Structure formats: structure tokens, C-alpha cells
PDB file of C-alpha atoms in Angstrom:
ATOM      1  CA  UNK L  27       6.798  13.926  10.925  1.00  0.00           C
ATOM      2  CA  UNK L  28       3.620  13.207   9.410  1.00  0.00           C
ATOM      3  CA  UNK L  29       1.874  10.319  11.376  1.00  0.00           C
ATOM      4  CA  UNK L  30      -0.733   7.800   9.218  1.00  0.00           C
ATOM      5  CA  UNK L  31      -2.773   6.006  12.019  1.00  0.00           C
ATOM      6  CA  UNK L  32      -5.299   2.900  11.463  1.00  0.00           C
ATOM      7  CA  UNK L  33      -7.252   1.335  14.479  1.00  0.00           C
ATOM      8  CA  UNK L  34      -8.477  -2.314  13.901  1.00  0.00           C
ATOM      9  CA  UNK L  35     -11.683  -2.680  13.644  1.00  0.00           C
ATOM     10  CA  UNK L  36     -11.187  -6.349  15.112  1.00  0.00           C
ATOM     11  CA  UNK L  37     -11.361  -6.374  18.665  1.00  0.00           C
ATOM     12  CA  UNK L  38      -9.389  -9.089  19.952  1.00  0.00           C
ATOM     13  CA  UNK L  39      -6.633  -9.192  16.818  1.00  0.00           C
ATOM     14  CA  UNK L  40      -7.261 -12.318  15.997  1.00  0.00           C
ATOM     15  CA  UNK L  41      -6.813 -11.082  12.619  1.00  0.00           C
ATOM     16  CA  UNK L  42      -4.102  -8.127  12.413  1.00  0.00           C
ATOM     17  CA  UNK L  43      -5.097  -6.833   8.704  1.00  0.00           C
ATOM     18  CA  UNK L  44      -2.006  -4.879   7.170  1.00  0.00           C
ATOM     19  CA  UNK L  45      -2.642  -1.659   6.739  1.00  0.00           C
ATOM     20  CA  UNK L  46      -2.760  -1.278   3.032  1.00  0.00           C
ATOM     21  CA  UNK L  47      -4.199   1.658   3.387  1.00  0.00           C
ATOM     22  CA  UNK L  48      -2.197   3.446   4.712  1.00  0.00           C
ATOM     23  CA  UNK L  49       0.717   2.172   3.878  1.00  0.00           C
ATOM     24  CA  UNK L  50      -0.153   2.824  -0.147  1.00  0.00           C
ATOM     25  CA  UNK L  51      -0.326   6.475   0.998  1.00  0.00           C
ATOM     26  CA  UNK L  52       2.291   6.717   3.027  1.00  0.00           C
ATOM     27  CA  UNK L  53       4.439   4.722   0.423  1.00  0.00           C
ATOM     28  CA  UNK L  54       4.092   7.907  -1.664  1.00  0.00           C
ATOM     29  CA  UNK L  55       4.611  10.641   0.800  1.00  0.00           C
ATOM     30  CA  UNK L  56       7.630   8.204   1.434  1.00  0.00           C
ATOM     31  CA  UNK L  57       8.898   9.084  -2.188  1.00  0.00           C
ATOM     32  CA  UNK L  58       7.906  12.058  -2.371  1.00  0.00           C
ATOM     33  CA  UNK L  59      10.548  13.174   0.304  1.00  0.00           C
ATOM     34  CA  UNK L  60       8.232  13.177   3.490  1.00  0.00           C
ATOM     35  CA  UNK L  61       9.383  11.386   6.705  1.00  0.00           C
ATOM     36  CA  UNK L  62       6.495   9.122   7.858  1.00  0.00           C
ATOM     37  CA  UNK L  63       5.812   7.121  10.496  1.00  0.00           C
ATOM     38  CA  UNK L  64       2.487   4.623  10.058  1.00  0.00           C
ATOM     39  CA  UNK L  65       1.088   2.911  13.095  1.00  0.00           C
ATOM     40  CA  UNK L  66      -1.748   0.519  13.041  1.00  0.00           C
ATOM     41  CA  UNK L  67      -3.139   0.298  16.490  1.00  0.00           C
ATOM     42  CA  UNK L  68      -6.309  -1.056  18.087  1.00  0.00           C
ATOM     43  CA  UNK L  69      -8.637   0.475  20.496  1.00  0.00           C
ATOM     44  CA  UNK L  70      -6.568   0.083  23.960  1.00  0.00           C
ATOM     45  CA  UNK L  71      -3.829   1.905  22.652  1.00  0.00           C
ATOM     46  CA  UNK L  72      -5.158   5.191  21.755  1.00  0.00           C
ATOM     47  CA  UNK L  73      -3.882   7.088  24.952  1.00  0.00           C
ATOM     48  CA  UNK L  74      -0.917   6.433  25.230  1.00  0.00           C
ATOM     49  CA  UNK L  75      -0.466   6.645  20.435  1.00  0.00           C
ATOM     50  CA  UNK L  76      -1.827  10.088  21.381  1.00  0.00           C
ATOM     51  CA  UNK L  77       0.895  11.148  24.159  1.00  0.00           C
ATOM     52  CA  UNK L  78       3.338   9.136  22.056  1.00  0.00           C
ATOM     53  CA  UNK L  79       2.420  11.407  18.897  1.00  0.00           C
ATOM     54  CA  UNK L  80       1.864  14.549  20.502  1.00  0.00           C
ATOM     55  CA  UNK L  81       5.712  14.420  21.791  1.00  0.00           C
ATOM     56  CA  UNK L  82       6.769  14.065  17.943  1.00  0.00           C
ATOM     57  CA  UNK L  83       4.708  17.296  17.505  1.00  0.00           C
ATOM     58  CA  UNK L  84       3.971  16.293  13.595  1.00  0.00           C
ATOM     59  CA  UNK L  85       2.596  19.061  10.970  1.00  0.00           C
ATOM     60  CA  UNK L  86      -0.759  16.968  10.728  1.00  0.00           C
ATOM     61  CA  UNK L  87      -2.066  13.279  11.610  1.00  0.00           C
ATOM     62  CA  UNK L  88      -3.991  10.818   9.585  1.00  0.00           C
ATOM     63  CA  UNK L  89      -6.180   8.733  10.185  1.00  0.00           C
ATOM     64  CA  UNK L  90      -7.775   6.330   7.274  1.00  0.00           C
ATOM     65  CA  UNK L  91     -11.457   5.300   8.871  1.00  0.00           C
ATOM     66  CA  UNK L  92     -14.377   2.526   7.893  1.00  0.00           C
ATOM     67  CA  UNK L  93     -17.615   3.546   8.701  1.00  0.00           C
ATOM     68  CA  UNK L  94     -18.035   1.290  12.108  1.00  0.00           C
ATOM     69  CA  UNK L  95     -16.717   0.746  14.760  1.00  0.00           C
ATOM     70  CA  UNK L  96     -13.242   2.391  13.433  1.00  0.00           C
ATOM     71  CA  UNK L  97     -15.118   5.992  12.849  1.00  0.00           C
ATOM     72  CA  UNK L  98     -15.844   5.340  16.644  1.00  0.00           C
ATOM     73  CA  UNK L  99     -12.180   5.011  17.651  1.00  0.00           C
ATOM     74  CA  UNK L 100     -11.443   7.485  15.192  1.00  0.00           C
ATOM     75  CA  UNK L 101     -12.836  10.374  16.249  1.00  0.00           C
ATOM     76  CA  UNK L 102     -12.004   9.413  20.614  1.00  0.00           C
ATOM     77  CA  UNK L 103      -8.350   9.372  19.615  1.00  0.00           C
ATOM     78  CA  UNK L 104      -9.001  12.818  17.123  1.00  0.00           C
ATOM     79  CA  UNK L 105     -11.075  14.177  20.108  1.00  0.00           C
ATOM     80  CA  UNK L 106      -7.636  13.590  22.178  1.00  0.00           C
ATOM     81  CA  UNK L 107      -5.727  14.878  19.954  1.00  0.00           C
ATOM     82  CA  UNK L 108      -7.172  18.134  19.367  1.00  0.00           C
ATOM     83  CA  UNK L 109      -7.914  18.626  23.552  1.00  0.00           C
ATOM     84  CA  UNK L 110      -3.939  18.444  24.199  1.00  0.00           C
ATOM     85  CA  UNK L 111      -2.827  20.550  21.039  1.00  0.00           C
ATOM     86  CA  UNK L 112      -3.169  22.417  17.958  1.00  0.00           C
ATOM     87  CA  UNK L 113      -2.325  19.662  15.856  1.00  0.00           C
ATOM     88  CA  UNK L 114      -4.214  19.586  12.067  1.00  0.00           C
ATOM     89  CA  UNK L 115      -6.166  16.289  11.697  1.00  0.00           C
ATOM     90  CA  UNK L 116      -6.868  14.868   8.444  1.00  0.00           C
ATOM     91  CA  UNK L 117      -9.598  11.694   7.276  1.00  0.00           C
ATOM     92  CA  UNK L 118      -9.240   9.493   4.356  1.00  0.00           C
ATOM     93  CA  UNK L 119     -11.193   6.582   3.463  1.00  0.00           C
ATOM     94  CA  UNK L 120     -13.913   4.818   2.785  1.00  0.00           C
ATOM     95  CA  UNK L 121     -16.012   7.005   5.791  1.00  0.00           C
ATOM     96  CA  UNK L 122     -15.122  10.881   4.636  1.00  0.00           C
ATOM     97  CA  UNK L 123     -15.485   9.697   1.109  1.00  0.00           C
ATOM     98  CA  UNK L 124     -19.317   9.471   1.581  1.00  0.00           C
ATOM     99  CA  UNK L 125     -20.274  11.105   4.309  1.00  0.00           C
ATOM    100  CA  UNK L 126     -17.689  14.553   3.593  1.00  0.00           C
ATOM    101  CA  UNK L 127     -19.582  17.051   4.602  1.00  0.00           C
ATOM    102  CA  UNK L 128     -20.688  15.598   8.036  1.00  0.00           C
ATOM    103  CA  UNK L 129     -16.798  14.814   9.217  1.00  0.00           C
ATOM    104  CA  UNK L 130     -16.153  17.928   8.642  1.00  0.00           C
ATOM    105  CA  UNK L 131     -18.643  19.397  10.640  1.00  0.00           C
ATOM    106  CA  UNK L 132     -17.054  17.504  13.716  1.00  0.00           C
ATOM    107  CA  UNK L 133     -15.161  20.057  15.595  1.00  0.00           C
ATOM    108  CA  UNK L 134     -12.195  17.220  15.975  1.00  0.00           C
ATOM    109  CA  UNK L 135     -11.238  16.845  11.810  1.00  0.00           C
ATOM    110  CA  UNK L 136      -9.950  19.268  10.484  1.00  0.00           C
ATOM    111  CA  UNK L 137      -9.265  18.281   6.355  1.00  0.00           C
ATOM    112  CA  UNK L 138     -10.721  14.790   4.250  1.00  0.00           C
ATOM    113  CA  UNK L 139      -9.581  12.957   1.581  1.00  0.00           C
ATOM    114  CA  UNK L 140     -12.600  12.234  -1.408  1.00  0.00           C
ATOM    115  CA  UNK L 141     -11.351   9.135  -2.543  1.00  0.00           C
ATOM    116  CA  UNK L 142      -7.966   7.525  -3.269  1.00  0.00           C
ATOM    117  CA  UNK L 143      -5.467   9.490  -1.164  1.00  0.00           C
ATOM    118  CA  UNK L 144      -1.866   8.716  -3.051  1.00  0.00           C
ATOM    119  CA  UNK L 145      -1.865  11.872  -5.065  1.00  0.00           C
ATOM    120  CA  UNK L 146      -3.596  14.126  -2.783  1.00  0.00           C
ATOM    121  CA  UNK L 147      -1.567  13.680   0.020  1.00  0.00           C
ATOM    122  CA  UNK L 148       1.303  14.801  -1.541  1.00  0.00           C
ATOM    123  CA  UNK L 149      -0.793  17.886  -2.705  1.00  0.00           C
ATOM    124  CA  UNK L 150      -2.002  18.730   0.605  1.00  0.00           C
ATOM    125  CA  UNK L 151       1.400  17.803   3.087  1.00  0.00           C
ATOM    126  CA  UNK L 152       3.317  20.139   0.239  1.00  0.00           C
ATOM    127  CA  UNK L 153       0.106  23.216   1.273  1.00  0.00           C
ATOM    128  CA  UNK L 154      -0.058  22.666   4.450  1.00  0.00           C
ATOM    129  CA  UNK L 155       3.872  22.441   5.289  1.00  0.00           C
ATOM    130  CA  UNK L 156       4.204  25.291   3.021  1.00  0.00           C
ATOM    131  CA  UNK L 157       0.524  27.259   3.888  1.00  0.00           C
ATOM    132  CA  UNK L 158      -0.099  27.155   0.163  1.00  0.00           C
ATOM    133  CA  UNK L 159      -4.350  27.601  -0.749  1.00  0.00           C
ATOM    134  CA  UNK L 160      -6.112  24.263  -0.634  1.00  0.00           C
ATOM    135  CA  UNK L 161      -7.919  25.867  -3.183  1.00  0.00           C
ATOM    136  CA  UNK L 162      -6.776  23.434  -6.097  1.00  0.00           C
ATOM    137  CA  UNK L 163      -5.998  20.507  -4.058  1.00  0.00           C
ATOM    138  CA  UNK L 164      -9.175  18.057  -6.236  1.00  0.00           C
ATOM    139  CA  UNK L 165     -10.659  15.558  -3.478  1.00  0.00           C
ATOM    140  CA  UNK L 166      -9.792  17.592  -0.638  1.00  0.00           C
ATOM    141  CA  UNK L 167     -12.474  18.971   2.322  1.00  0.00           C
ATOM    142  CA  UNK L 168     -11.262  21.560   4.703  1.00  0.00           C
ATOM    143  CA  UNK L 169     -13.014  24.128   6.711  1.00  0.00           C
ATOM    144  CA  UNK L 170     -12.274  28.464   6.285  1.00  0.00           C
ATOM    145  CA  UNK L 171     -14.382  30.159   9.107  1.00  0.00           C
ATOM    146  CA  UNK L 172     -15.919  27.192  10.163  1.00  0.00           C
ATOM    147  CA  UNK L 173     -17.524  27.130   6.323  1.00  0.00           C
ATOM    148  CA  UNK L 174     -17.168  23.309   4.994  1.00  0.00           C
ATOM    149  CA  UNK L 175     -15.327  23.806   1.412  1.00  0.00           C
ATOM    150  CA  UNK L 176     -14.906  20.753   0.004  1.00  0.00           C
ATOM    151  CA  UNK L 177     -13.197  20.390  -3.381  1.00  0.00           C
ATOM    152  CA  UNK L 178     -14.078  18.899  -6.705  1.00  0.00           C
ATOM    153  CA  UNK L 179     -13.257  15.122  -6.641  1.00  0.00           C
ATOM    154  CA  UNK L 180     -10.153  13.584  -8.145  1.00  0.00           C
ATOM    155  CA  UNK L 181      -9.662  11.232 -11.030  1.00  0.00           C
ATOM    156  CA  UNK L 182      -9.332   7.596 -10.110  1.00  0.00           C
ATOM    157  CA  UNK L 183      -5.561   6.028 -10.551  1.00  0.00           C
ATOM    158  CA  UNK L 184      -4.893   5.147 -13.902  1.00  0.00           C
ATOM    159  CA  UNK L 185      -1.763   3.691 -13.347  1.00  0.00           C
ATOM    160  CA  UNK L 186      -1.316   1.905 -10.360  1.00  0.00           C
ATOM    161  CA  UNK L 187       2.465  -0.650 -11.405  1.00  0.00           C
ATOM    162  CA  UNK L 188       3.158   3.797 -10.377  1.00  0.00           C
ATOM    163  CA  UNK L 189       2.176   3.048  -6.409  1.00  0.00           C
ATOM    164  CA  UNK L 190       3.464   0.171  -5.351  1.00  0.00           C
ATOM    165  CA  UNK L 191       3.785  -0.359  -1.940  1.00  0.00           C
ATOM    166  CA  UNK L 192       6.943   0.231   0.365  1.00  0.00           C
ATOM    167  CA  UNK L 193       6.997  -2.967   3.983  1.00  0.00           C
ATOM    168  CA  UNK L 194       9.928  -1.432   4.901  1.00  0.00           C
ATOM    169  CA  UNK L 195       7.289   1.226   6.506  1.00  0.00           C
ATOM    170  CA  UNK L 196       5.447  -1.116   8.632  1.00  0.00           C
ATOM    171  CA  UNK L 197       6.675  -4.080  10.610  1.00  0.00           C
ATOM    172  CA  UNK L 198       4.602  -6.830   9.166  1.00  0.00           C
ATOM    173  CA  UNK L 199       5.610  -9.636  11.635  1.00  0.00           C
ATOM    174  CA  UNK L 200       2.542  -7.728  13.389  1.00  0.00           C
ATOM    175  CA  UNK L 201       0.242  -8.294  10.187  1.00  0.00           C
ATOM    176  CA  UNK L 202       0.318 -11.407   9.989  1.00  0.00           C
ATOM    177  CA  UNK L 203      -2.650 -13.646  11.059  1.00  0.00           C
ATOM    178  CA  UNK L 204      -3.774 -17.390  11.443  1.00  0.00           C
ATOM    179  CA  UNK L 205      -6.119 -18.137   9.332  1.00  0.00           C
ATOM    180  CA  UNK L 206      -7.940 -22.342   8.916  1.00  0.00           C
ATOM    181  CA  UNK L 207      -4.496 -24.671   9.571  1.00  0.00           C
ATOM    182  CA  UNK L 208      -2.138 -21.444   7.848  1.00  0.00           C
ATOM    183  CA  UNK L 209      -0.600 -19.876  10.352  1.00  0.00           C
ATOM    184  CA  UNK L 210       1.262 -17.218   8.631  1.00  0.00           C
ATOM    185  CA  UNK L 211      -1.406 -14.990   6.221  1.00  0.00           C
ATOM    186  CA  UNK L 212      -0.939 -12.326   5.279  1.00  0.00           C
ATOM    187  CA  UNK L 213      -3.419  -9.323   4.178  1.00  0.00           C
ATOM    188  CA  UNK L 214      -3.196  -8.223   0.040  1.00  0.00           C
ATOM    189  CA  UNK L 215      -4.601  -6.361  -2.621  1.00  0.00           C
ATOM    190  CA  UNK L 216      -3.958  -7.239  -6.245  1.00  0.00           C
ATOM    191  CA  UNK L 217      -6.654  -4.504  -7.832  1.00  0.00           C
ATOM    192  CA  UNK L 218      -9.161  -1.642  -7.120  1.00  0.00           C
ATOM    193  CA  UNK L 219     -13.418  -1.095  -7.672  1.00  0.00           C
ATOM    194  CA  UNK L 220     -15.999  -3.920  -9.312  1.00  0.00           C
ATOM    195  CA  UNK L 221     -17.305  -3.274 -12.091  1.00  0.00           C
ATOM    196  CA  UNK L 222     -20.646  -4.551 -10.981  1.00  0.00           C
ATOM    197  CA  UNK L 223     -23.630  -2.322  -9.918  1.00  0.00           C
ATOM    198  CA  UNK L 224     -24.969  -3.727  -6.399  1.00  0.00           C
ATOM    199  CA  UNK L 225     -27.222  -1.370  -4.837  1.00  0.00           C
ATOM    200  CA  UNK L 226     -25.444  -1.570  -1.730  1.00  0.00           C
ATOM    201  CA  UNK L 227     -22.131  -1.526  -2.361  1.00  0.00           C
ATOM    202  CA  UNK L 228     -19.291   1.697  -2.177  1.00  0.00           C
ATOM    203  CA  UNK L 229     -17.947   1.207  -4.971  1.00  0.00           C
ATOM    204  CA  UNK L 230     -20.707   3.354  -7.242  1.00  0.00           C
ATOM    205  CA  UNK L 231     -19.247   6.142  -5.476  1.00  0.00           C
ATOM    206  CA  UNK L 232     -15.613   5.008  -4.691  1.00  0.00           C
ATOM    207  CA  UNK L 233     -14.719   3.761  -7.127  1.00  0.00           C
ATOM    208  CA  UNK L 234     -17.051   4.705 -10.145  1.00  0.00           C
ATOM    209  CA  UNK L 235     -17.981   1.066 -10.468  1.00  0.00           C
ATOM    210  CA  UNK L 236     -14.595   1.276 -12.101  1.00  0.00           C
ATOM    211  CA  UNK L 237     -11.983  -1.991 -12.212  1.00  0.00           C
ATOM    212  CA  UNK L 238      -8.295  -1.095 -12.083  1.00  0.00           C
ATOM    213  CA  UNK L 239      -5.730  -3.889 -11.132  1.00  0.00           C
ATOM    214  CA  UNK L 240      -1.707  -3.763 -11.007  1.00  0.00           C
ATOM    215  CA  UNK L 241       0.066  -5.675 -13.575  1.00  0.00           C
ATOM    216  CA  UNK L 242       0.610  -9.291 -12.759  1.00  0.00           C
ATOM    217  CA  UNK L 243       4.249  -9.569 -12.321  1.00  0.00           C
ATOM    218  CA  UNK L 244       4.283  -6.551  -8.890  1.00  0.00           C
ATOM    219  CA  UNK L 245       1.595  -8.832  -7.753  1.00  0.00           C
ATOM    220  CA  UNK L 246       3.806 -11.399  -8.162  1.00  0.00           C
ATOM    221  CA  UNK L 247       6.863  -9.223  -6.644  1.00  0.00           C
ATOM    222  CA  UNK L 248       5.339  -8.564  -3.998  1.00  0.00           C
ATOM    223  CA  UNK L 249       3.762 -11.844  -2.606  1.00  0.00           C
ATOM    224  CA  UNK L 250       7.412 -13.579  -3.887  1.00  0.00           C
ATOM    225  CA  UNK L 251       8.835 -11.285  -1.367  1.00  0.00           C
ATOM    226  CA  UNK L 252       6.548 -11.707   1.575  1.00  0.00           C
ATOM    227  CA  UNK L 253       7.042 -15.352   0.562  1.00  0.00           C
ATOM    228  CA  UNK L 254      11.071 -15.466   1.396  1.00  0.00           C
ATOM    229  CA  UNK L 255      11.353 -12.734   4.192  1.00  0.00           C
ATOM    230  CA  UNK L 256       8.517 -13.793   6.347  1.00  0.00           C
ATOM    231  CA  UNK L 257       7.909 -17.437   5.314  1.00  0.00           C
ATOM    232  CA  UNK L 258       4.167 -16.363   4.713  1.00  0.00           C
ATOM    233  CA  UNK L 259       2.262 -20.335   3.734  1.00  0.00           C
ATOM    234  CA  UNK L 260      -0.803 -18.162   2.715  1.00  0.00           C
ATOM    235  CA  UNK L 261      -2.556 -14.962   1.028  1.00  0.00           C
ATOM    236  CA  UNK L 262      -6.010 -13.495   2.277  1.00  0.00           C
ATOM    237  CA  UNK L 263      -6.979 -10.760  -1.412  1.00  0.00           C
ATOM    238  CA  UNK L 264      -8.892  -7.855   0.053  1.00  0.00           C
ATOM    239  CA  UNK L 265      -9.277  -7.156  -3.542  1.00  0.00           C
ATOM    240  CA  UNK L 266     -13.450  -5.863  -4.008  1.00  0.00           C
ATOM    241  CA  UNK L 267     -13.565  -8.116  -6.165  1.00  0.00           C
ATOM    242  CA  UNK L 268     -10.596 -10.747  -7.036  1.00  0.00           C
ATOM    243  CA  UNK L 269     -12.476 -12.765 -10.176  1.00  0.00           C
ATOM    244  CA  UNK L 270     -13.333  -9.919 -12.035  1.00  0.00           C
ATOM    245  CA  UNK L 271     -10.758 -10.917 -14.858  1.00  0.00           C
ATOM    246  CA  UNK L 272     -10.730 -14.678 -14.236  1.00  0.00           C
ATOM    247  CA  UNK L 273      -7.608 -15.318 -16.971  1.00  0.00           C
ATOM    248  CA  UNK L 274      -5.308 -12.782 -14.759  1.00  0.00           C
ATOM    249  CA  UNK L 275      -6.758 -14.195 -11.420  1.00  0.00           C
ATOM    250  CA  UNK L 276      -5.674 -18.257 -11.961  1.00  0.00           C
ATOM    251  CA  UNK L 277      -2.389 -16.834 -13.491  1.00  0.00           C
ATOM    252  CA  UNK L 278      -1.724 -14.488 -10.650  1.00  0.00           C
ATOM    253  CA  UNK L 279      -2.605 -18.269  -7.951  1.00  0.00           C
ATOM    254  CA  UNK L 280      -0.606 -20.269  -9.818  1.00  0.00           C
ATOM    255  CA  UNK L 281       2.589 -18.005 -10.004  1.00  0.00           C
ATOM    256  CA  UNK L 282       2.416 -17.210  -6.537  1.00  0.00           C
ATOM    257  CA  UNK L 283       1.956 -20.864  -5.826  1.00  0.00           C
ATOM    258  CA  UNK L 284       0.223 -20.480  -2.480  1.00  0.00           C
ATOM    259  CA  UNK L 285      -3.327 -21.036  -0.709  1.00  0.00           C
ATOM    260  CA  UNK L 286      -5.176 -18.239  -1.054  1.00  0.00           C
ATOM    261  CA  UNK L 287      -8.250 -16.657   0.590  1.00  0.00           C
ATOM    262  CA  UNK L 288     -10.793 -14.131  -1.121  1.00  0.00           C
TER     263      UNK L 288
END
């Protein structure tokens, strides 16, 4: 069993955002035959979640971590896991991708994935399960006798359609929120990255200033499923830049026929 965890950074859960990062990585794990459970929790649930995880004796626990309050809570939970067990802890997401050495110098983090995780997580999971070498796993950081080792970066995924979301991995009813006058809003990402060069943005390093997108057909199919099964009445797009291709964006909005926020 593998656990993937996101600790929400909205304390009151007023916007229970669909954890798109761990959902995408978890979907990749499931497609490759791994048993995986996703946990989308808040900081008040840390202690009970640690107990639940350790009862299952996973072969590792992964965290998706954004710099800020999420880093603090992920560190707290990682420490509690390591205090009570020798379960390996893996961090992925923006924070360890931008600060890999700093993360690995923490005694409660054993491994990190730099950049997109859908491919690296499969190679890492096979290696840790079968006790293979980590040396050739692109985008992986780890420690050998307390010495930090950071492998070369992994190329960006070219065809995102090969990495679709498996919505069965998560209770979507917990991820629906209110926004303005809309009562059943869901978060979604139709693309990754941005081609522009804003000095403050993580995209310089994480997405190498590239923009890539799922096909219109995949986006529409996903949202139609969410409309029919969960009665979604609006979509909030969490793309880095939804309007890079204006024609494509407008076609998506026309086809999904739902109010949308970006």
C-alpha cells in the first residue's frame, strides 16, 4: 500500500480543492498495478491520519507540498510518521522541486521528486519495493549515508493525454465547494505551464516556461462526467495560464457549457 497525502492550506476548508497533484500521480500508480490511497486532509486531522496510515504498514508515504503553510503541516506530519515508524517519507510538488537540497537535509524526509511525478513515481515505487538502485531514476533525490544525492532532472511529459485522472481514487463529494452564487464547483486543470517570463513565477524552473495541454476531447469528457455524476454547476480552472491559446480556451468553454472561473 502507498499513501499520497495533501494537507489543505485553507484552514476552514471553505474551498476544498480537488488535490489534482496527488490525483494525477495516484492515477499513474494505479494504472501500473500499485495499490494506492489518496488522503486529502486538513491540519486538524494530522494525528488521526498518522495512526490510520501506520496501521496499514505502507511501504512509503508521499506528500504533495506547496511552499507556505502546507510545508509546515507536511513537516509536522512527516515528523510524527518518522517518530513512530521507519516508514519512508517522500515529498513532491513545488516546494521540494525548488528547494531539493534543503528538503533532503531534513531528517524526516527520505526522498523527493523534482518536477512532474507521474513517471518518476513508477520507477521509484518499483525500486523501493524491489530494493533496486535509485541511481538512474531521473528527477529523484535521496540520501546515501546522510549524503544528499540529486539525480538529473526528468524531461517534461510531452503528451498529457497519456496521464488522465482516475476520479475513482477520491471522494469527489468532499472536493465540491461554493463559489459566489454557485453551489457545486469543482477544481480542474486543462493545461500545465506558461510560456511567459514573469520574474516571480515558479514556472521558470518547474515547467521550463513551456505550456502543454490536455486535448479538448479529454477536458470535455472529464467535465461532462463530473456534470452528470456530481451535478457540478461551475468549474474553477487552476491552470497556470488557461488562456495561452485563446481559441482552444473558448472552444472548451463553449463545449462544457458551464460557468467557469480561472
